[in-house]
XYZ file of C-alpha atoms in Angstrom:
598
model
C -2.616 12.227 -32.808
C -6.227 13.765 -32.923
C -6.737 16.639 -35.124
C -9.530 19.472 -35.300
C -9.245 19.777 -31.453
C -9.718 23.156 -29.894
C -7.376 24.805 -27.215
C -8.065 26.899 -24.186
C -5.821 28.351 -21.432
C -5.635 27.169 -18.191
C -3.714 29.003 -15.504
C -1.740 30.638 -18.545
C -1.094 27.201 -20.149
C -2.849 26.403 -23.158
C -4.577 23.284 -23.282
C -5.841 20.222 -25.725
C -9.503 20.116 -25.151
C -10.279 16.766 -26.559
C -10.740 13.055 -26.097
C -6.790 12.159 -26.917
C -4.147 14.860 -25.761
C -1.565 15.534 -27.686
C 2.441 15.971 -25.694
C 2.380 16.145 -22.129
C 1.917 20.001 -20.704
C 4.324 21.287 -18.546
C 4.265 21.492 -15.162
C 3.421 24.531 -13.010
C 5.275 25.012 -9.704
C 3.624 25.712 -6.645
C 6.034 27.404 -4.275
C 4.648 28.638 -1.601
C 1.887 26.985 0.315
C 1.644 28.367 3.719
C 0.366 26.707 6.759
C 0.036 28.934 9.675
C 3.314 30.678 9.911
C 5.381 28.728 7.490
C 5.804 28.076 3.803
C 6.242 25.032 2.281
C 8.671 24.817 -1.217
C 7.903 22.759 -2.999
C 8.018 21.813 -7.034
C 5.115 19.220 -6.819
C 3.438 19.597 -10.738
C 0.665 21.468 -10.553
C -2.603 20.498 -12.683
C -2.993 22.175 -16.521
C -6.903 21.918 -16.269
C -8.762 21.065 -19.206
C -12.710 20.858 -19.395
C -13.268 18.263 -22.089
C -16.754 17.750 -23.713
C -18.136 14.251 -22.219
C -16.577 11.417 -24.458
C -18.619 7.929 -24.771
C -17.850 5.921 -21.997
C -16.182 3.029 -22.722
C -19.327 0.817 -21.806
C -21.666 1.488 -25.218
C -24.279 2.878 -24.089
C -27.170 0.603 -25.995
C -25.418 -2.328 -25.181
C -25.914 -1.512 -21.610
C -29.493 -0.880 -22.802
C -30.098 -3.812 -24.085
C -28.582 -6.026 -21.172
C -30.740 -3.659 -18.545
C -33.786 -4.316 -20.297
C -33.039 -8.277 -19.995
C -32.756 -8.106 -16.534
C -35.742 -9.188 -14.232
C -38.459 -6.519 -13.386
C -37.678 -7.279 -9.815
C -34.360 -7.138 -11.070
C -33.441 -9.792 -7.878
C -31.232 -13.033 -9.482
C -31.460 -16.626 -7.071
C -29.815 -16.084 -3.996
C -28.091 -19.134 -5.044
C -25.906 -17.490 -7.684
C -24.073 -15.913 -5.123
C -24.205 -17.190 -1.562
C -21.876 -19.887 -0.956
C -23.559 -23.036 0.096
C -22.912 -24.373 3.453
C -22.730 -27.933 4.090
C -24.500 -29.391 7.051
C -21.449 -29.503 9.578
C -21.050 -25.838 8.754
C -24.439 -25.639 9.560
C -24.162 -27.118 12.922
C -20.846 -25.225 13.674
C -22.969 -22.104 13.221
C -26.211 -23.358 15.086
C -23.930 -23.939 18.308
C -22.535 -20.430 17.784
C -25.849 -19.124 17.894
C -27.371 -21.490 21.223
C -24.857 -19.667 23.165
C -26.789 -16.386 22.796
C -30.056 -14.996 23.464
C -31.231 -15.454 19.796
C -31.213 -13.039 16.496
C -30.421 -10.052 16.234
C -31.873 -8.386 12.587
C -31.848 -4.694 10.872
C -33.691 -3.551 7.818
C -30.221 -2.937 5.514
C -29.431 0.066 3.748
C -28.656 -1.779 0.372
C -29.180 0.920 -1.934
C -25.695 3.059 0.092
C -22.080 2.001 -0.779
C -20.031 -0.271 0.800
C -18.278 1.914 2.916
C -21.800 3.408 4.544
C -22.912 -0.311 3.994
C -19.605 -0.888 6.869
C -20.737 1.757 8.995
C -23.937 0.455 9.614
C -22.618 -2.969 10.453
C -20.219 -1.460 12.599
C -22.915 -0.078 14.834
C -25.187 -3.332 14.071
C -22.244 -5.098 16.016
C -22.460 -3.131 19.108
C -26.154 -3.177 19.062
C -26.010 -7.306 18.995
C -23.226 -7.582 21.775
C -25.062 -5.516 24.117
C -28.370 -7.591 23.744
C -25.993 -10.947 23.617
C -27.651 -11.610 20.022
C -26.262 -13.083 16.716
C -26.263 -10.727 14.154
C -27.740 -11.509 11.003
C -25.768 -9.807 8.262
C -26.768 -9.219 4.211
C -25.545 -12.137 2.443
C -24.671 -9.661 -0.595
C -24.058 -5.853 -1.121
C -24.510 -4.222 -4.404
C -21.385 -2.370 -6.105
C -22.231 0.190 -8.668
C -19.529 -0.117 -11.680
C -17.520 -2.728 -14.080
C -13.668 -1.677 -14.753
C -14.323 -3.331 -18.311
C -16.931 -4.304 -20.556
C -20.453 -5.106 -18.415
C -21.070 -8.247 -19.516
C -17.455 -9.625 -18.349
C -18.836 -8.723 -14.855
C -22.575 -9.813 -15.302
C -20.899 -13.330 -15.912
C -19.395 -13.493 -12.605
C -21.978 -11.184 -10.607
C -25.512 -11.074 -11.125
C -26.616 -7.362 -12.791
C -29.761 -5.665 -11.584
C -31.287 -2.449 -12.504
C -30.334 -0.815 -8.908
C -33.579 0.929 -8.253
C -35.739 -1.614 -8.857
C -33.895 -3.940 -6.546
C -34.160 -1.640 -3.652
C -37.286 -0.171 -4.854
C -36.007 3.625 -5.591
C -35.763 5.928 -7.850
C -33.180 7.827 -7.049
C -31.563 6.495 -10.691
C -34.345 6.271 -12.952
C -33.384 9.554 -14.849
C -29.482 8.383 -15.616
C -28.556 6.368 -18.163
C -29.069 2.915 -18.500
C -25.397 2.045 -17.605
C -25.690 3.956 -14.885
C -28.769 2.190 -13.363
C -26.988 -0.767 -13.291
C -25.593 -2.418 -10.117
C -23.721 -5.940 -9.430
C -24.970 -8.267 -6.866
C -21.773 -9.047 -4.696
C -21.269 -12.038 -2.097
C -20.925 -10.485 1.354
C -17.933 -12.604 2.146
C -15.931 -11.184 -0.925
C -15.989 -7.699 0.705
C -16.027 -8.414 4.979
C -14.114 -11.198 6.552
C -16.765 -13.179 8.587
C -14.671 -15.794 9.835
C -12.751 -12.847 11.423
C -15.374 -11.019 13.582
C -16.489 -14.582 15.045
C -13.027 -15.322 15.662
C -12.953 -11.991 17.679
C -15.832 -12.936 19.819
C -18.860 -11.476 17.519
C -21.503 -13.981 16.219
C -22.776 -13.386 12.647
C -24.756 -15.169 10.118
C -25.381 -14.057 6.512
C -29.342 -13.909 6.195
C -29.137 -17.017 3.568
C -27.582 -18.951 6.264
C -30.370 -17.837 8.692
C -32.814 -18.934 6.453
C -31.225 -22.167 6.192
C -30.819 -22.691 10.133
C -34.760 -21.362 10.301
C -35.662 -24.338 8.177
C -35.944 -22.174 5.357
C -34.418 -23.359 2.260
C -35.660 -21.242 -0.553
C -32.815 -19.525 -2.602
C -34.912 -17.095 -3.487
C -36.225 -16.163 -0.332
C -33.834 -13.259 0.768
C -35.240 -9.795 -0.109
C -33.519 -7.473 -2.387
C -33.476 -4.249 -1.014
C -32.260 -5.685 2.599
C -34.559 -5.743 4.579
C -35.876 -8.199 7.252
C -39.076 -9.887 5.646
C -41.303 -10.022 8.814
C -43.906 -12.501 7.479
C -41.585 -15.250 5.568
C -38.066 -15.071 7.299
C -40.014 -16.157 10.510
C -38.988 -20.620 10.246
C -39.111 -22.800 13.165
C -37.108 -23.239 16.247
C -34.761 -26.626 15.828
C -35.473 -27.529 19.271
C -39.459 -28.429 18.907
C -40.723 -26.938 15.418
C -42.065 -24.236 17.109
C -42.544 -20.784 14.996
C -40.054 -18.386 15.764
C -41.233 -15.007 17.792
C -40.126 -11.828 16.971
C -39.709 -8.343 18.915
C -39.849 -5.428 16.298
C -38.064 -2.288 17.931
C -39.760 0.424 15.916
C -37.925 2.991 14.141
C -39.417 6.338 15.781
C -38.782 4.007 18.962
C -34.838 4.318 18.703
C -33.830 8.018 19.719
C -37.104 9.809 19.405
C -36.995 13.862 19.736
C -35.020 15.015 22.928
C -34.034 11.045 23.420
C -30.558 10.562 23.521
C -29.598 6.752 22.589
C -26.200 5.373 24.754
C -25.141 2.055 25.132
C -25.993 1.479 29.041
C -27.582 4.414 31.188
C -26.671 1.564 34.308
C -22.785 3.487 34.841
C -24.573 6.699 35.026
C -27.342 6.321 36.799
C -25.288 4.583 39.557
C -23.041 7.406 40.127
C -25.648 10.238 39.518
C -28.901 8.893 39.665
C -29.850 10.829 42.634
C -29.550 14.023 40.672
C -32.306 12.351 37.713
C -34.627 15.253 38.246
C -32.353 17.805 39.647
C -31.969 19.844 36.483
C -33.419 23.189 37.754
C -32.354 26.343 38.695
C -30.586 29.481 36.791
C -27.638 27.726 35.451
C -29.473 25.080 34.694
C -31.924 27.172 32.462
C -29.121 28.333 30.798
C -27.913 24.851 29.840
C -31.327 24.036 28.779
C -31.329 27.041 26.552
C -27.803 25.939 24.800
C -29.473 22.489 24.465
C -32.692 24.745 23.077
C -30.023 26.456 20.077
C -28.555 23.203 18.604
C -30.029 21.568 15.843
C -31.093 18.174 17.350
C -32.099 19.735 21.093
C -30.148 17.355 22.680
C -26.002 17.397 22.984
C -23.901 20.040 24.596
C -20.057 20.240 23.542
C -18.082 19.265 26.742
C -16.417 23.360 26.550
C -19.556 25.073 26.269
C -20.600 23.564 29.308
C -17.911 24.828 30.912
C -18.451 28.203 29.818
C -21.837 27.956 31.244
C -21.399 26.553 34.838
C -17.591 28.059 34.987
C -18.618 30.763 37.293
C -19.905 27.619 39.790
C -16.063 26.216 39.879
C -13.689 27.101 42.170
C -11.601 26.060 39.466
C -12.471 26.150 35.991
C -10.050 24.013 34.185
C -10.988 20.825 36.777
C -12.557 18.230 34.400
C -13.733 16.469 37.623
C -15.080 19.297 39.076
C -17.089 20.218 36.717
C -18.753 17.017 36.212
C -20.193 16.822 39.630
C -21.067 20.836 39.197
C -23.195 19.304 36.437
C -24.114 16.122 37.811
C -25.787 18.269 40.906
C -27.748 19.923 38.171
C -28.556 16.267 36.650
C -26.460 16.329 33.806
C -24.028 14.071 33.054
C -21.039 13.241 30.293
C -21.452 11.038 27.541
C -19.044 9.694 25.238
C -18.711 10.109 21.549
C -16.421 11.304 18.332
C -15.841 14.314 16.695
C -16.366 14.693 13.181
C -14.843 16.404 10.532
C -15.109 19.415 9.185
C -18.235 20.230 11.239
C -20.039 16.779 9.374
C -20.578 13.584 10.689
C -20.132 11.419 7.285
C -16.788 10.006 7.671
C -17.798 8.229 11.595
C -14.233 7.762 12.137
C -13.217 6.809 15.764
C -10.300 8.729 15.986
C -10.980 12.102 17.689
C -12.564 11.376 21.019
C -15.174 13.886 22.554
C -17.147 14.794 25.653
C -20.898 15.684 25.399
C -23.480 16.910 27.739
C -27.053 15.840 28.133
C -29.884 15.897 30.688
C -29.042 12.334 32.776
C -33.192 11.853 32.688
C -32.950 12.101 28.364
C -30.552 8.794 28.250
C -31.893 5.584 27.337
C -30.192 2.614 27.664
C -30.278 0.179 24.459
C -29.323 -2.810 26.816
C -31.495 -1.823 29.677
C -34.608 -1.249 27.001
C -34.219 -4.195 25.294
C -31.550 -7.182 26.308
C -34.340 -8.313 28.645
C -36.261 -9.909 25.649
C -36.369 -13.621 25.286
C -38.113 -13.060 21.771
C -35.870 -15.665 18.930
C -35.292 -12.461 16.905
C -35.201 -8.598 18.008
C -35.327 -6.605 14.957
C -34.436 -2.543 14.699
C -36.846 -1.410 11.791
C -35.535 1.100 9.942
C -33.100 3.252 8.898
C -31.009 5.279 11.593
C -27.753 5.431 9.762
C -28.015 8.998 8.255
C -26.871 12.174 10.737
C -25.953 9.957 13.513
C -22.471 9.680 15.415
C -20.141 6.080 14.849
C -22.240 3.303 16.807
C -25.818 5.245 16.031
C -25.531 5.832 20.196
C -23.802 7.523 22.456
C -21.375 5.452 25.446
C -21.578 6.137 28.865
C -18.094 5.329 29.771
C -14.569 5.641 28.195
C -13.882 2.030 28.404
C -17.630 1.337 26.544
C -16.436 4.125 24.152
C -13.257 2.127 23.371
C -14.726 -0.987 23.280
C -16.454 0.033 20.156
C -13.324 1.895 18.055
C -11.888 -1.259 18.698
C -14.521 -3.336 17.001
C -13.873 -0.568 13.778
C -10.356 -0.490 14.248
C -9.865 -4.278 14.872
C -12.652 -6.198 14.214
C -14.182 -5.067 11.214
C -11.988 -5.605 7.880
C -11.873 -6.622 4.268
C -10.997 -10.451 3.270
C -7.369 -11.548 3.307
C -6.544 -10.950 -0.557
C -7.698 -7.679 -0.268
C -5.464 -6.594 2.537
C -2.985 -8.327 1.358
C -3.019 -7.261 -2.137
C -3.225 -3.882 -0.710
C -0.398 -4.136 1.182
C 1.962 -5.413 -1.997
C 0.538 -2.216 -3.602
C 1.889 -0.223 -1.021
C 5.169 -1.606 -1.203
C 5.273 -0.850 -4.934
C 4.155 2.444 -4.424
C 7.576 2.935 -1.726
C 9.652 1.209 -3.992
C 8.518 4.095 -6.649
C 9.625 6.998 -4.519
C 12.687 5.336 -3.836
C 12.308 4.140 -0.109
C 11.218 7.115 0.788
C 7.993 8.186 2.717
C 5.134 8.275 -0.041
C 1.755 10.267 -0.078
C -1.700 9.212 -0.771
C -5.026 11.175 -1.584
C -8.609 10.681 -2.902
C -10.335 12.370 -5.479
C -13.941 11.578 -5.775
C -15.921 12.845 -9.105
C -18.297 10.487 -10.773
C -21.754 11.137 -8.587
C -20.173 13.683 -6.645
C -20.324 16.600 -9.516
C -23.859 14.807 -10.612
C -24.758 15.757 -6.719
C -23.076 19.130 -6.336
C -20.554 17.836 -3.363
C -17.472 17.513 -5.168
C -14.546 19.862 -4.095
C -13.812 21.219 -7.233
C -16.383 20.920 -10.073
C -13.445 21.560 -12.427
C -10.698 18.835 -12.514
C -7.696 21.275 -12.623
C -9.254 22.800 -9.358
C -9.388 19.614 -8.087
C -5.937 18.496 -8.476
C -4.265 21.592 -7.383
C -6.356 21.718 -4.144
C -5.150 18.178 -3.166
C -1.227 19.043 -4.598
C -1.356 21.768 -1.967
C -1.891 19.701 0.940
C 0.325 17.537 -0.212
C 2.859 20.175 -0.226
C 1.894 20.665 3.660
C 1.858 17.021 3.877
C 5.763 16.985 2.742
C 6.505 19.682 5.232
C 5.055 17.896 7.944
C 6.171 14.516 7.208
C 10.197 16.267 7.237
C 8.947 18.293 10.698
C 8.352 14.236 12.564
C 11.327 12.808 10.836
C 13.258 15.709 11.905
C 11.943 15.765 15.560
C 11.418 12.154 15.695
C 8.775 12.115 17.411
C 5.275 10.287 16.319
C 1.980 11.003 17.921
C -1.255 8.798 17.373
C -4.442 9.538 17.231
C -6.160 8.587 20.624
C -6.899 5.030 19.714
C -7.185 2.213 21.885
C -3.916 -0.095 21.992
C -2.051 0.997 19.267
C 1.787 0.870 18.666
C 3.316 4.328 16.836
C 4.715 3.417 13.262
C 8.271 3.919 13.571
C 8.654 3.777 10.003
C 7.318 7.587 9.994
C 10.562 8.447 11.667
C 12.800 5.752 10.156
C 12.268 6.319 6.734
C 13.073 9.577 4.680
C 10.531 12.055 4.130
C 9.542 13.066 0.558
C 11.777 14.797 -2.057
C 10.232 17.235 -4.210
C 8.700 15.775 -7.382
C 8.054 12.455 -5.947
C 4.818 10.751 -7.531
C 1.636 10.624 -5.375
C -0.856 7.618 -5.039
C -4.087 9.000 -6.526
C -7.570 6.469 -5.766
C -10.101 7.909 -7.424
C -13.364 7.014 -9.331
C -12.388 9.306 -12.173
C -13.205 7.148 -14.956
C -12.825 9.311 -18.722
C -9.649 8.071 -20.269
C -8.331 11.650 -21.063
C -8.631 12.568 -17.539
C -7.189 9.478 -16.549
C -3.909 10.234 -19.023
C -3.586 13.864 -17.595
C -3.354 12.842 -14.068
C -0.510 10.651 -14.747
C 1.296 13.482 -16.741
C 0.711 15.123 -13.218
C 2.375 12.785 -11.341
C -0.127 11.262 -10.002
C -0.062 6.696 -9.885
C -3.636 5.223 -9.793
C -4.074 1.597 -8.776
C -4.216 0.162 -12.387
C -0.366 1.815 -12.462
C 0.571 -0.721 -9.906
C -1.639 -4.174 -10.422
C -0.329 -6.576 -12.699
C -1.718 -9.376 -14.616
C -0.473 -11.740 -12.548
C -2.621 -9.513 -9.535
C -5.476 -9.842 -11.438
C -5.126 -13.521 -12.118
C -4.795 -14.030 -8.491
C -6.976 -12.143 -7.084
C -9.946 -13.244 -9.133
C -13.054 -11.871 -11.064
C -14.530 -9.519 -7.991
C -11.060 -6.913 -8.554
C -13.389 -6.245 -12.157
C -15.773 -4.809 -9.629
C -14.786 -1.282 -9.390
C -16.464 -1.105 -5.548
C -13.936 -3.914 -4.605
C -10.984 -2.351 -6.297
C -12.170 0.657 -3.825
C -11.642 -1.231 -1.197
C -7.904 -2.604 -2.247
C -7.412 1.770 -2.942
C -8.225 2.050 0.772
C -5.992 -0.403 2.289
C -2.967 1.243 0.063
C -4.103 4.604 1.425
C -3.859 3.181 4.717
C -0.025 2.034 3.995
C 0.420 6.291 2.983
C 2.623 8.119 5.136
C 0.192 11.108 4.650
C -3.000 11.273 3.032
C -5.883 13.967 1.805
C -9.346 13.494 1.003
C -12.511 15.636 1.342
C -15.122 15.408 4.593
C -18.269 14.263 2.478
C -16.553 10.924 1.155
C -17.185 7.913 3.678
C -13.920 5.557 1.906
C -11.889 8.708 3.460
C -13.634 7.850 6.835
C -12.523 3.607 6.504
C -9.180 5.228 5.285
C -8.444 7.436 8.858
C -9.700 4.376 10.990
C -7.212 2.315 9.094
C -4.235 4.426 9.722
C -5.056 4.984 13.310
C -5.230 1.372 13.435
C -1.436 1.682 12.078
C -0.579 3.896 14.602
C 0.435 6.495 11.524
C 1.002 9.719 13.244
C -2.492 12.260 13.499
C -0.745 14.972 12.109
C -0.500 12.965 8.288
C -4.425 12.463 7.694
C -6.254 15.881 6.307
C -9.776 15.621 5.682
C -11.527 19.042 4.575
């Protein structure tokens, strides 16, 4: 037990403030949460909030020094260390792949973003190749930011970098050397390729690119992800011809009052005779609403109607008042909502209807599937601020066809899911049966950035305990009515196990993911009933699995797929693993009542 520790009082409690805490506080009750009209009783523990001084990480901090400082100045390892080598009849299986499509498809990756933004991108990367029948050529690796133990256990496994000089920022050149450091992962230990070509979408990592371009240089690939217009150009297999390339420039993609949608073709066959027919008053006035949003561009589906309503013979007609618009040349488009006003989870679970002017839609296949170039390539970045897909879709079906690629198509390797899954059953099997909750709680770069919930931990942990208390309540309110409603997903089956099983008791523990690292945090957590992942894993998990669950980016990923298991679940709007974590329930067909994102 520590002494010489100092005490201060949170919500009347007094508290520990040091590196070790001394007996467990007691809990405080929350007993009335109220959500619209009702009130929720409940005697989940509420958090005794300390603010302890910053203790040494457990990585020492000149160690990590010392091993940065060994690391290359281009900080960029052989591609060889971690791309799998493909033999030659994997080589030709792939090569036939690719000669039934038009060619390459190629973006300049977002390396220095998480995996989860990293998945978004590819996502919409995947539409973009279908519609111009390409192959896409994926990253071979992604970086993850943080060792569970000891650096140097992971720099055996995974190459280390300094992160900024591999992607050529320096967004982390004032944080400490630990910090800077980032692990060069495989691609195919975080995404299951053989999956999306099983489903009908042809990839290749870039290494394997290179290698069918007659390109056999390791070290070839770029570190910062993007497409290396001058050497990733090889030779065509066919005659040892140079390859061509299309570049699609960036400011080319959805410049100012552009709107970007999959096809305009559906559109402009059922309202291209109103292109230019956007004039008159009511008109004007839509052009003014257009005028008042941020981007110029979109108009919410309602606000429309408020506009033309005085047109309609009857207001509430959906059909109607698309061809009132359509006679004034605007037409519907085809999107998601987002959450909490922000568009940084791209879920694909909350379908919308836009507006726009019908002569302001471009059609990515109609622009650009015409090519015959051996590689199109987007330049750029036009991830940030943009809706799931980076486009909008001109039809419902279109629309659908793309959640399904998120909801179906895109996914982490087998052991992940599955190990993921075993966690969940643990987690059940610790409530007793019963239906168990799940939340997130990000810290770590989200106080360094100011976006975190809660800058105090206390804060943080009673904000999430009280929508789990509304999560209990509404998890007893569709056992009770038996009744389970999914989000509006395409082809998905409703859980039944949301009615089956029995909802929470008061008390029950709570499956916490978090990137909460500081060991006395860590402790107090658990004394607040919260179970973290390295409460469930075993050594035996860990033998299994393999050296990548070190990788704290890849144990992220296992936290989302047992959040995805949750019978309800919390997290906050600026945190994309809460955005994976919503597509994967809807995927579930968990009901859309039991996933709260504020």
């Amino acid at each position: 037990m520590m002494t010489g520790g100092f005490t201060s009082s949170y919500r009347g409690v007094s508290v520990l403030e040091d590196w070790e805490m001394r007996e467990p506080p007691p809990p405080i009750v929350v007993t009335s949460v109220v959500v619209g009209s009702d009130a929720c009783q409940t005697s989940f523990p509420a958090p005794i909030s300390a603010s302890p001084p910053p203790p040494t990480p457990t990585t020492d901090l000149e160690q990590a020094a010392s091993l940065t400082a060994t690391v290359a100045e281009t900080a960029v390892p052989a591609s060889s260390e971690v791309v799998t080598k493909q033999n030659d009849t994997e080589l030709e299986e792939l090569r036939a792949m690719v000669s039934k499509t038009k060619g390459y498809f190629a973006r300049d990756w977002s390396l220095y973003l998480g995996w989860n933004n990293m998945r978004y991108i590819i996502e919409a990367a995947l539409e973009q190749s279908r519609l111009l029948n390409r192959t896409l050529i994926l990253p071979s690796f992604v970086y993850a930011r943080a060792c569970e133990w000891e650096i140097e256990f992971c720099a055996a496994f995974a190459p280390m970098v300094n992160r900024g000089k591999a992607v050529d920022s320096t967004a982390w050149d004032t944080l400490p050397a630990y910090q800077q450091i980032a692990y060069r992962i495989p691609m195919e230990e975080m995404l299951d390729t053989p999956h999306l070509r099983k489903l009908g979408h042809p990839v290749v990592l870039t290494s394997q690119f290179l290698r069918l371009s007659g390109l056999n240089d390791p070290d070839l690939e770029t570190s910062k992800g993007n497409f290396d217009k001058e050497k990733y150009l090889g030779t065509r297999a066919e005659d040892g011809s140079k390859m061509t390339l299309f570049v699609v420039k960036n400011d080319e993609y959805d410049p100012h009052r552009v709107i970007r949608v999959d096809r305009v073709g559906p559109l402009a066959d059922k309202f291209g005779r109103f292109a230019h027919g956007d004039v008159g008053t009511v008109s004007m006035k839509l052009w003014e609403k257009v005028d008042s949003k941020q981007d110029h561009t979109m108009i919410r589906w309602e606000e429309a109607r408020d506009i033309v309503k005085e047109d309609m013979k009857d207001p509430g007609d959906d059909e109607e008042l698309e061809k009132v618009l359509a006679g004034m040349g605007w037409v519907a488009v085809h999107t998601w909502d987002g959450w909490s006003g922000m568009e940084w989870l791209k879920s694909v679970v909350q379908p919308v209807k836009q507006i726009a002017p019908l002569r302001s839609l471009r059609g990515w296949q109609e622009d650009y599937a015409f090519l015959d170039h051996d590689v199109v390539l987007l330049e750029g970045e036009i991830h940030l601020g943009r809706k799931p897909g980076a486009m909008f879709f001109s039809t419902p079906e279109a629309r659908d066809a793309y959640a399904k690629i998120v909801l179906e198509a895109v996914r982490p390797i087998d052991k992940i899911r599955e190990l993921g899954e075993k966690l969940g059953q643990r987690m059940k099997r610790r409530v007793g049966g019963r239906m168990w909750m799940a939340a997130h709680m990000r810290r770590g770069d989200f106080i360094r950035e100011g976006w975190v919930m809660e800058q105090n931990i206390g804060d943080h942990l009673l904000r999430i305990k009280e929508h789990l208390a509304n999560g209990s309540r509404i998890l007893h309110g569709i056992h009770e009515r038996r009744e389970v409603i999914t989000f509006h997903v395409p082809d998905v089956e409703p859980d039944q196990t949301q009615i089956t099983l029995e909802p929470p008791e008061d008390g029950d523990p709570f499956f916490l993911a978090t990137d909460e690292r500081f060991a006395n945090n860590l402790i107090w957590l658990r004394q607040n009933n919260a179970v973290l992942i390295s409460d469930l894993l075993t050594p035996q998990d860990r033998r299994e699995f393999g050296w990548p669950i070190m990788i704290t980016d890849v144990l992220a990923l296992v936290e989302q797929v047992v959040i995805s298991h949750s019978y309800y679940f919390y997290a906050h709007a600026m945190s994309s693993l809460a955005g994976g974590a919503v597509n994967m329930r809807a995927g579930k067909g968990k009901d859309y009542r039991t996933s709260w994102i504020d």
